[in-house]
Structures are given as structure tokens and as C-alpha cells.
Short mmCIF file of C-alpha atoms (C1' of nucleotides) in Angstrom, two decimals:
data_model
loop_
_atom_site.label_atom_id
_atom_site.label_comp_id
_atom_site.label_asym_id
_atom_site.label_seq_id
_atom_site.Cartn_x
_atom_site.Cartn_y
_atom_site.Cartn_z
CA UNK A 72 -10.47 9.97 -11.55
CA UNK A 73 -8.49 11.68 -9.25
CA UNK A 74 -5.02 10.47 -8.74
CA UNK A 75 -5.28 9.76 -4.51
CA UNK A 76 -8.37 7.95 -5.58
CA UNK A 77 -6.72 5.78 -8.06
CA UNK A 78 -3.29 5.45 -5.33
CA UNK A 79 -5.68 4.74 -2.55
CA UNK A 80 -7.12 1.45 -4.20
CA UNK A 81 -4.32 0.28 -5.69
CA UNK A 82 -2.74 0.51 -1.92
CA UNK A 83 -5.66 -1.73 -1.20
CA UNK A 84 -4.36 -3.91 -3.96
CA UNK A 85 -1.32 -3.85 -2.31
CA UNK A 86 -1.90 -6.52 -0.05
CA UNK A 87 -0.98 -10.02 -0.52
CA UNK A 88 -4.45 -11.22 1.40
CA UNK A 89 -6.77 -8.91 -0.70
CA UNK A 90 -5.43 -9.03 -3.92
CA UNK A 91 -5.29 -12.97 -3.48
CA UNK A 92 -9.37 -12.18 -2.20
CA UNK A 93 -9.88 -10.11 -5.72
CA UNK A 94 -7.89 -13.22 -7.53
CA UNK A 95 -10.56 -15.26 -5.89
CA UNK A 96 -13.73 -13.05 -6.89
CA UNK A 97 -12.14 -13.33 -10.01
CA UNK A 98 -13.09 -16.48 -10.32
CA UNK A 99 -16.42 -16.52 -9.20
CA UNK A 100 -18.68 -14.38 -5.86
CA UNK A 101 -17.65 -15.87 -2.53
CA UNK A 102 -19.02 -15.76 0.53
CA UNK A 103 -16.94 -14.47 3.93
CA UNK A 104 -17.13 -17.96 4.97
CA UNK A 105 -15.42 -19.35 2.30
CA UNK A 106 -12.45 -16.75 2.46
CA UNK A 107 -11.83 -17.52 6.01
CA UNK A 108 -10.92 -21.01 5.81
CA UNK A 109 -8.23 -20.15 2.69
CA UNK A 110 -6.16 -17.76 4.38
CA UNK A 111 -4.45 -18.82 7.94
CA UNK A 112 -6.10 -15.96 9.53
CA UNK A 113 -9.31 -14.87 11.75
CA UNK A 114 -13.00 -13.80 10.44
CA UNK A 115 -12.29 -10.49 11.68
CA UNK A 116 -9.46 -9.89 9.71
CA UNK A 117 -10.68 -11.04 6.28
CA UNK A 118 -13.96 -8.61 7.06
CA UNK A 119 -11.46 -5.44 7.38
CA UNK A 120 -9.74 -6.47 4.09
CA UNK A 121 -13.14 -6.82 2.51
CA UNK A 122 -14.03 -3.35 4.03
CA UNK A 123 -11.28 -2.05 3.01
CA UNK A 124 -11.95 -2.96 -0.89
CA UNK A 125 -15.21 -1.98 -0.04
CA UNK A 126 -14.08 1.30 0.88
CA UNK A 127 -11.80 1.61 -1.99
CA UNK A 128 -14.90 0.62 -4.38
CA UNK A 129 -13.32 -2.27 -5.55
CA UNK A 130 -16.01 -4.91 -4.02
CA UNK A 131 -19.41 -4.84 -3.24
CA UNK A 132 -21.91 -6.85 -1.11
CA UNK A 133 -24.72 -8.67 -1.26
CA UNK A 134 -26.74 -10.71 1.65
CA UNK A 135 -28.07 -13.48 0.82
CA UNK A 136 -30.07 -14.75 4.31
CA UNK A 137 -27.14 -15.33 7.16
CA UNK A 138 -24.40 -15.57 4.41
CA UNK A 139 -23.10 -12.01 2.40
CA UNK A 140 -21.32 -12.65 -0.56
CA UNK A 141 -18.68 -10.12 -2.31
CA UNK A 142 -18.00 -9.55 -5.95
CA UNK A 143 -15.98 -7.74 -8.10
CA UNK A 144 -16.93 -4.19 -9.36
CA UNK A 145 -15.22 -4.62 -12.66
CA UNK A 146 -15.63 -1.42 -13.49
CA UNK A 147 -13.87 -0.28 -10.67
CA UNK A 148 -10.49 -2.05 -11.70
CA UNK A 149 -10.81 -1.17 -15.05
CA UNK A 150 -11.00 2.73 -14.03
CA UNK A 151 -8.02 2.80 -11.99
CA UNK A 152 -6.16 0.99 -14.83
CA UNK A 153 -5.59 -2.55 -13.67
CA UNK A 154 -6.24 -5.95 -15.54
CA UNK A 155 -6.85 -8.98 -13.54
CA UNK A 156 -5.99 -11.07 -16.63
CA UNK A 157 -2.14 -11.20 -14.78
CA UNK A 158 -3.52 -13.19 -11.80
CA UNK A 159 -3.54 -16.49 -10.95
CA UNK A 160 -6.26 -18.51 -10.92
CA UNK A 161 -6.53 -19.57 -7.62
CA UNK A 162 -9.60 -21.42 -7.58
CA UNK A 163 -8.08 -24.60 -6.83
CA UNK A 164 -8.11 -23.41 -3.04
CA UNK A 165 -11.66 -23.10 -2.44
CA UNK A 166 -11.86 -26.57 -4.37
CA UNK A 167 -9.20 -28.67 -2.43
CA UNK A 168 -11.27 -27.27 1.10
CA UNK A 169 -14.68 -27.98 -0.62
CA UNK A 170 -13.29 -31.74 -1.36
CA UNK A 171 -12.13 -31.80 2.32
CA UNK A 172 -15.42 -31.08 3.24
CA UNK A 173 -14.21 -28.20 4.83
CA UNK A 174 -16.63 -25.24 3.32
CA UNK A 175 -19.96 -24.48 4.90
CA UNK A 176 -22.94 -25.05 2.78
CA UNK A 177 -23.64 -21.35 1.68
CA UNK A 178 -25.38 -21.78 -1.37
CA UNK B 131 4.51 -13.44 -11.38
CA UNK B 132 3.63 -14.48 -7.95
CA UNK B 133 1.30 -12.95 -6.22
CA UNK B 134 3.29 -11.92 -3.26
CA UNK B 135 5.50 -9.70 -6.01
CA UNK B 136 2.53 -8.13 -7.76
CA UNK B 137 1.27 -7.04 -4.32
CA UNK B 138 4.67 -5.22 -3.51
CA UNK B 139 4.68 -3.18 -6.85
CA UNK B 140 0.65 -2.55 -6.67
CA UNK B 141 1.75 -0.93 -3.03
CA UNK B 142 4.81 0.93 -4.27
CA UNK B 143 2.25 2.50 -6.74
CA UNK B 144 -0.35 2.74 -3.73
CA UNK B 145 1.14 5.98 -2.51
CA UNK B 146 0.21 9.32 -3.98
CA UNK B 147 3.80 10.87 -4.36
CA UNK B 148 4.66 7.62 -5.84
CA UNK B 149 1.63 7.22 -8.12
CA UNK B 150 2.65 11.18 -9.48
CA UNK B 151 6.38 10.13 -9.57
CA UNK B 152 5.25 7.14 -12.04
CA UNK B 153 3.05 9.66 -13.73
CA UNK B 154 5.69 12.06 -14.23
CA UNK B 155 7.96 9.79 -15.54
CA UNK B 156 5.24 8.40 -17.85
CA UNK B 157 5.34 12.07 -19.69
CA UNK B 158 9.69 11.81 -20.31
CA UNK B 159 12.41 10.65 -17.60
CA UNK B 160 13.28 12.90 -14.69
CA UNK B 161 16.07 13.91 -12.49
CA UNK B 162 15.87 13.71 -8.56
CA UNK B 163 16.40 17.46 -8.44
CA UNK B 164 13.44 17.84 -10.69
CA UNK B 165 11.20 16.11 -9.07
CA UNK B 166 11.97 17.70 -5.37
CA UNK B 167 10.49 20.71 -6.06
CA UNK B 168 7.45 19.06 -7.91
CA UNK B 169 6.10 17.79 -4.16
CA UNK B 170 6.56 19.77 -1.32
CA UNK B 171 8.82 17.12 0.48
CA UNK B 172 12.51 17.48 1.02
CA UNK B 173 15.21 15.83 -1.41
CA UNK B 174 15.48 12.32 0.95
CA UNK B 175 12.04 11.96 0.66
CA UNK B 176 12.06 11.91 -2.91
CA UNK B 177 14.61 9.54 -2.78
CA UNK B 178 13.57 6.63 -0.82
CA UNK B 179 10.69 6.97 -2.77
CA UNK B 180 12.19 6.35 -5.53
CA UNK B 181 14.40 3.44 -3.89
CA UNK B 182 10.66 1.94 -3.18
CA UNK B 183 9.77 2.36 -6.87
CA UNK B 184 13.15 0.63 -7.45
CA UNK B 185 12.97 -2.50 -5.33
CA UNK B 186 9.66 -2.66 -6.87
CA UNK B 187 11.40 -2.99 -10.32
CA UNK B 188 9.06 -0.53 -11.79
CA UNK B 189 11.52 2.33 -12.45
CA UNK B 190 15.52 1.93 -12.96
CA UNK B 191 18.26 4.85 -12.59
CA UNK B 192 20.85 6.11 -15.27
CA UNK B 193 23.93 8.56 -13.59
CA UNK B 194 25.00 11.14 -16.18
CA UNK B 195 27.21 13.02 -14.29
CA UNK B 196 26.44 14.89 -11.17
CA UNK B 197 22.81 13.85 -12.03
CA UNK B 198 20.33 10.67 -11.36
CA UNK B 199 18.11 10.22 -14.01
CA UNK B 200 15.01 7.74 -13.25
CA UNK B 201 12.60 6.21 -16.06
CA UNK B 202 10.05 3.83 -16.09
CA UNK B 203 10.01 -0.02 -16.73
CA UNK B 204 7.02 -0.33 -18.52
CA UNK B 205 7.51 -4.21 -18.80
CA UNK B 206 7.35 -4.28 -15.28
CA UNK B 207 4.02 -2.46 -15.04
CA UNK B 208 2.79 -4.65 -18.25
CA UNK B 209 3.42 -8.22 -15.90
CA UNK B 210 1.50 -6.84 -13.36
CA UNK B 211 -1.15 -5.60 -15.40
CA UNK B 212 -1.05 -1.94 -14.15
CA UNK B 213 -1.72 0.64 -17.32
CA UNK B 214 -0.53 4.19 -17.23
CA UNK B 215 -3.28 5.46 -19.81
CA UNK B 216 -5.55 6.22 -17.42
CA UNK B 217 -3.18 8.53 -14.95
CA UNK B 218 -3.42 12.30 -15.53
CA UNK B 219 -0.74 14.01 -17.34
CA UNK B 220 1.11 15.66 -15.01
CA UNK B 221 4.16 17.19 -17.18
CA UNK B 222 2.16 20.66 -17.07
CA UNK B 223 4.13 20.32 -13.13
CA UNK B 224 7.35 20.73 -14.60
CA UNK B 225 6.76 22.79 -17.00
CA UNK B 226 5.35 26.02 -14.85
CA UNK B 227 8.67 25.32 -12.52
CA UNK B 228 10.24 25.29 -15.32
CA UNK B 229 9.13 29.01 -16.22
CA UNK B 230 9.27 30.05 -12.99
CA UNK B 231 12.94 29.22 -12.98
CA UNK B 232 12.73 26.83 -10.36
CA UNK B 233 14.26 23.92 -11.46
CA UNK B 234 18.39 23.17 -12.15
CA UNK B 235 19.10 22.88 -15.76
CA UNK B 236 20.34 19.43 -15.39
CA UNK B 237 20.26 18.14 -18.88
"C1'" DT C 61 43.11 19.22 -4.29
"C1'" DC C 62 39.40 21.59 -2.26
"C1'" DA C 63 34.77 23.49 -2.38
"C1'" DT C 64 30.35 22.84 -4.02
"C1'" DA C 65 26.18 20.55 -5.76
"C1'" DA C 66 23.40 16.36 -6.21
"C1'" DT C 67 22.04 12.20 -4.24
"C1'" DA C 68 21.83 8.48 -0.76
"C1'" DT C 69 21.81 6.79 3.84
"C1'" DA C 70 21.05 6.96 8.97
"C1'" DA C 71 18.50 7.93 12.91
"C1'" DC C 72 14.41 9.31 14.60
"C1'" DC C 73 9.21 10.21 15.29
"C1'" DA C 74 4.11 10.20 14.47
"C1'" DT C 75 0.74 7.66 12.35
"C1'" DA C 76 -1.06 3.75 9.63
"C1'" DT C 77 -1.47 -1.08 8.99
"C1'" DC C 78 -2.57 -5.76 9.96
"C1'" DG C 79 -3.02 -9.09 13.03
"C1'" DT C 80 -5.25 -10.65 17.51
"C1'" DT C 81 -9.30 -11.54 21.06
"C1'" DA C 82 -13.71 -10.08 22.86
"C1'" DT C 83 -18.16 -8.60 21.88
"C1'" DA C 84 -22.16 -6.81 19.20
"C1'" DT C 85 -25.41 -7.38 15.43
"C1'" DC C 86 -28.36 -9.82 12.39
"C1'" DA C 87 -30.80 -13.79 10.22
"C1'" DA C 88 -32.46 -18.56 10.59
"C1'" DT C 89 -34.66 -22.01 13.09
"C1'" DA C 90 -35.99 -25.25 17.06
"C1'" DT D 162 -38.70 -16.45 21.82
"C1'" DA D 163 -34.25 -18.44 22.72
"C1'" DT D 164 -30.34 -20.40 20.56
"C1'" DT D 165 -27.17 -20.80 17.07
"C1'" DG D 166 -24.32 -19.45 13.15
"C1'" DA D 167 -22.40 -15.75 10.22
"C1'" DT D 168 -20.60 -11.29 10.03
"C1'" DA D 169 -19.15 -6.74 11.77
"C1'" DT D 170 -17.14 -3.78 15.14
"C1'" DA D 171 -14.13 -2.45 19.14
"C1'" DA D 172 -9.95 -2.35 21.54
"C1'" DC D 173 -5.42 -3.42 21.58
"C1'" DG D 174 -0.32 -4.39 20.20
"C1'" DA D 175 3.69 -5.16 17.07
"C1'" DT D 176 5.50 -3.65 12.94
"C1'" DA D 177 5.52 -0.81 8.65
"C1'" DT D 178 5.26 3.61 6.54
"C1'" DG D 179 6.36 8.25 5.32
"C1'" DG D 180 7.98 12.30 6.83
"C1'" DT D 181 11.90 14.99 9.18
"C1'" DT D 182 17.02 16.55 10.05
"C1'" DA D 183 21.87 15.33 9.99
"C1'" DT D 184 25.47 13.24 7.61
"C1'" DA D 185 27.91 10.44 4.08
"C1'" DT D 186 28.97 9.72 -0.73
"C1'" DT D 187 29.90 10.92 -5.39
"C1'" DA D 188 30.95 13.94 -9.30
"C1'" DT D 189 32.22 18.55 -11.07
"C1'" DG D 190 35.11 22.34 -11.63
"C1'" DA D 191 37.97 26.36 -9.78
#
DNA sequence: TCATAATATAACCATATCGTTATATCAATA
DNA sequence: TATTGATATAACGATATGGTTATATTATGA
């Protein structure tokens, strides 16, 4: 791959918000409703950091009815050479709001 | 690592002068006054670059003389799970300046 | 010690980035 | 079909980024 290919998604790696959203997909699909309520900051903002891992062909999507759920393109991360196996697992945030009841039914 | 840390160094590397820079240094260490006339940006350029690599921790400087050498800290790109293997080799750079006569002999 | 070469820092500017609020789009359902 | 809920897009503003030129710093050598 090209090397401004490979610079331009690692710069959307570069992000605390959407590498902590890949850390999350990680872990297991989630739905833009879910994302939301982990990170302190509006709907509209956590769909431009999913477009712009979209855009950097890290993510993909996938509708399911109202809700549209992301996941990892694996393949992706391993072309440009990076290993989520360094990340936290931070799937103990969507738990704690799930036990707070505060995660719309999605699935 | 935290997060927040891998983020900065993913963005240092997010940058395609930086993401060459890293690549060059991946093929032996280089001097600042080699690596000017590598990218068509002037000398200060190169070298807050390099200060971003720095604060990054991914690259660290050796003086030897009138000269600033720069090399990588692999470690550094190990912990955040970056690997060079699949950058281009971009040494061919410095060697057809080198036969053009455009770069000091600084070693 | 003074001139020169290499590098770093400062000040500045144009553009990109990341957040916001308001609004549009799309699917589900009463 | 009208309403509601989820998501995307638009428009905007504050700050970050990456370049420039000018200048300071540091080391070498006449």
C-alpha cells in the first residue's frame, strides 16, 4: 500500500475517541447508539469519527432495521501494520452503562 | 500504555513526511541535513517534525559534532503495536541524492 | 576569536480538525 | 400515514497542524 494511504489511517488512529471506538469494536460490533453514551460527546460527533474510519477503511457498516452497527475490517489494520493486541480492553464501559440501564435495546 | 499516549504516537506517525522520516530511519539512522533534501520542505520543517517524532518517544537524537543524528525507538513502536515491515523501503531516496552529490558528507 | 555550517526556535499564516447545534434522512410502528 | 427514534449531514467556531521566513544557538576550523 501506498505510504499516504497507510499515514492517512493511522492519522485516523490518531485520535483518542476513535482509537478508543476501534478498542471497543475490538471487543465485539457496536451499534452508534451504544458509542454515544461512552464518550461525553454528541451523536454527531461520534458519526464523523466513524466516517472518518470509514473513510480510512478501517470500519465498515451494517444496518440492521433503525440501528447500524460498525465492525472492524481486520484486514485493514493488519495492512497498514498495526496490532490491536496493545489495547485495552475496554469493554467494561459498555457493561457498567448496560447495568445502569443506560443502553438502548439494539439487539 | 494508555490510550491517550498510543493515540499521540499513532498521530505523530499519521503524517506522510513523518511516516517517510520513520521509514527512512527504519533502512539506517539519518542526519537532519540528509533528510532536508529528501522532502521538498525547508530545514525547520524537518525539524519540528522530528521534535513531533520525539515527544512521541518514537525516535531519539545523538550529536556527533556539528551533526544531529536521529534513529528509531523500535520499543516504542513495539508498545504501541505499530510494525515497520510493512512500510516501503525508502533508502533508494538517499541513495540517488547521494549520486547526484546532493547531500553533505556528514559521517 | 571570528566566520561558517548545521540545527533549533520564534512568529506568522492558511488550512484541517473536532467539537457544537440545527436539520435532514430513513426505518419502525401506532 | 403520521409520529417517533436512530443516524447522517450542514453550518459554524475555537484550536491544532504544517508550512513559511527570520533569527538564535551550537560546533567547527581558519
Amino acid at each position: 500500500m501506498e505510504i499516504e494511504k497507510i499515514a492517512d489511517a493511522l492519522k485516523a488512529l490518531g485520535d483518542p475517541t476513535r482509537l478508543q471506538i476501534v478498542a471497543l469494536l475490538n471487543s465485539r460490533d457496536c451499534c452508534v447508539c451504544e458509542l454515544v453514551p461512552v464518550f461525553g460527546i454528541s451523536q454527531p460527533a461520534i458519526s464523523k469519527h466513524l466516517f472518518r474510519l470509514k473513510t480510512a477503511g478501517l470500519v465498515k457498516e451494517t444496518r440492521r432495521g433503525q440501528w447500524v452497527f460498525y465492525s472492524l475490517i481486520r484486514e485493514q489494520l493488519e495492512t497498514i501494520g498495526f496490532s490491536l493486541t496493545h489495547l485495552p480492553d475496554l469493554s467494561y464501559k459498555l457493561k457498567e452503562l448496560e447495568q445502569q440501564g443506560l443502553l438502548v435495546q439494539c439487539n
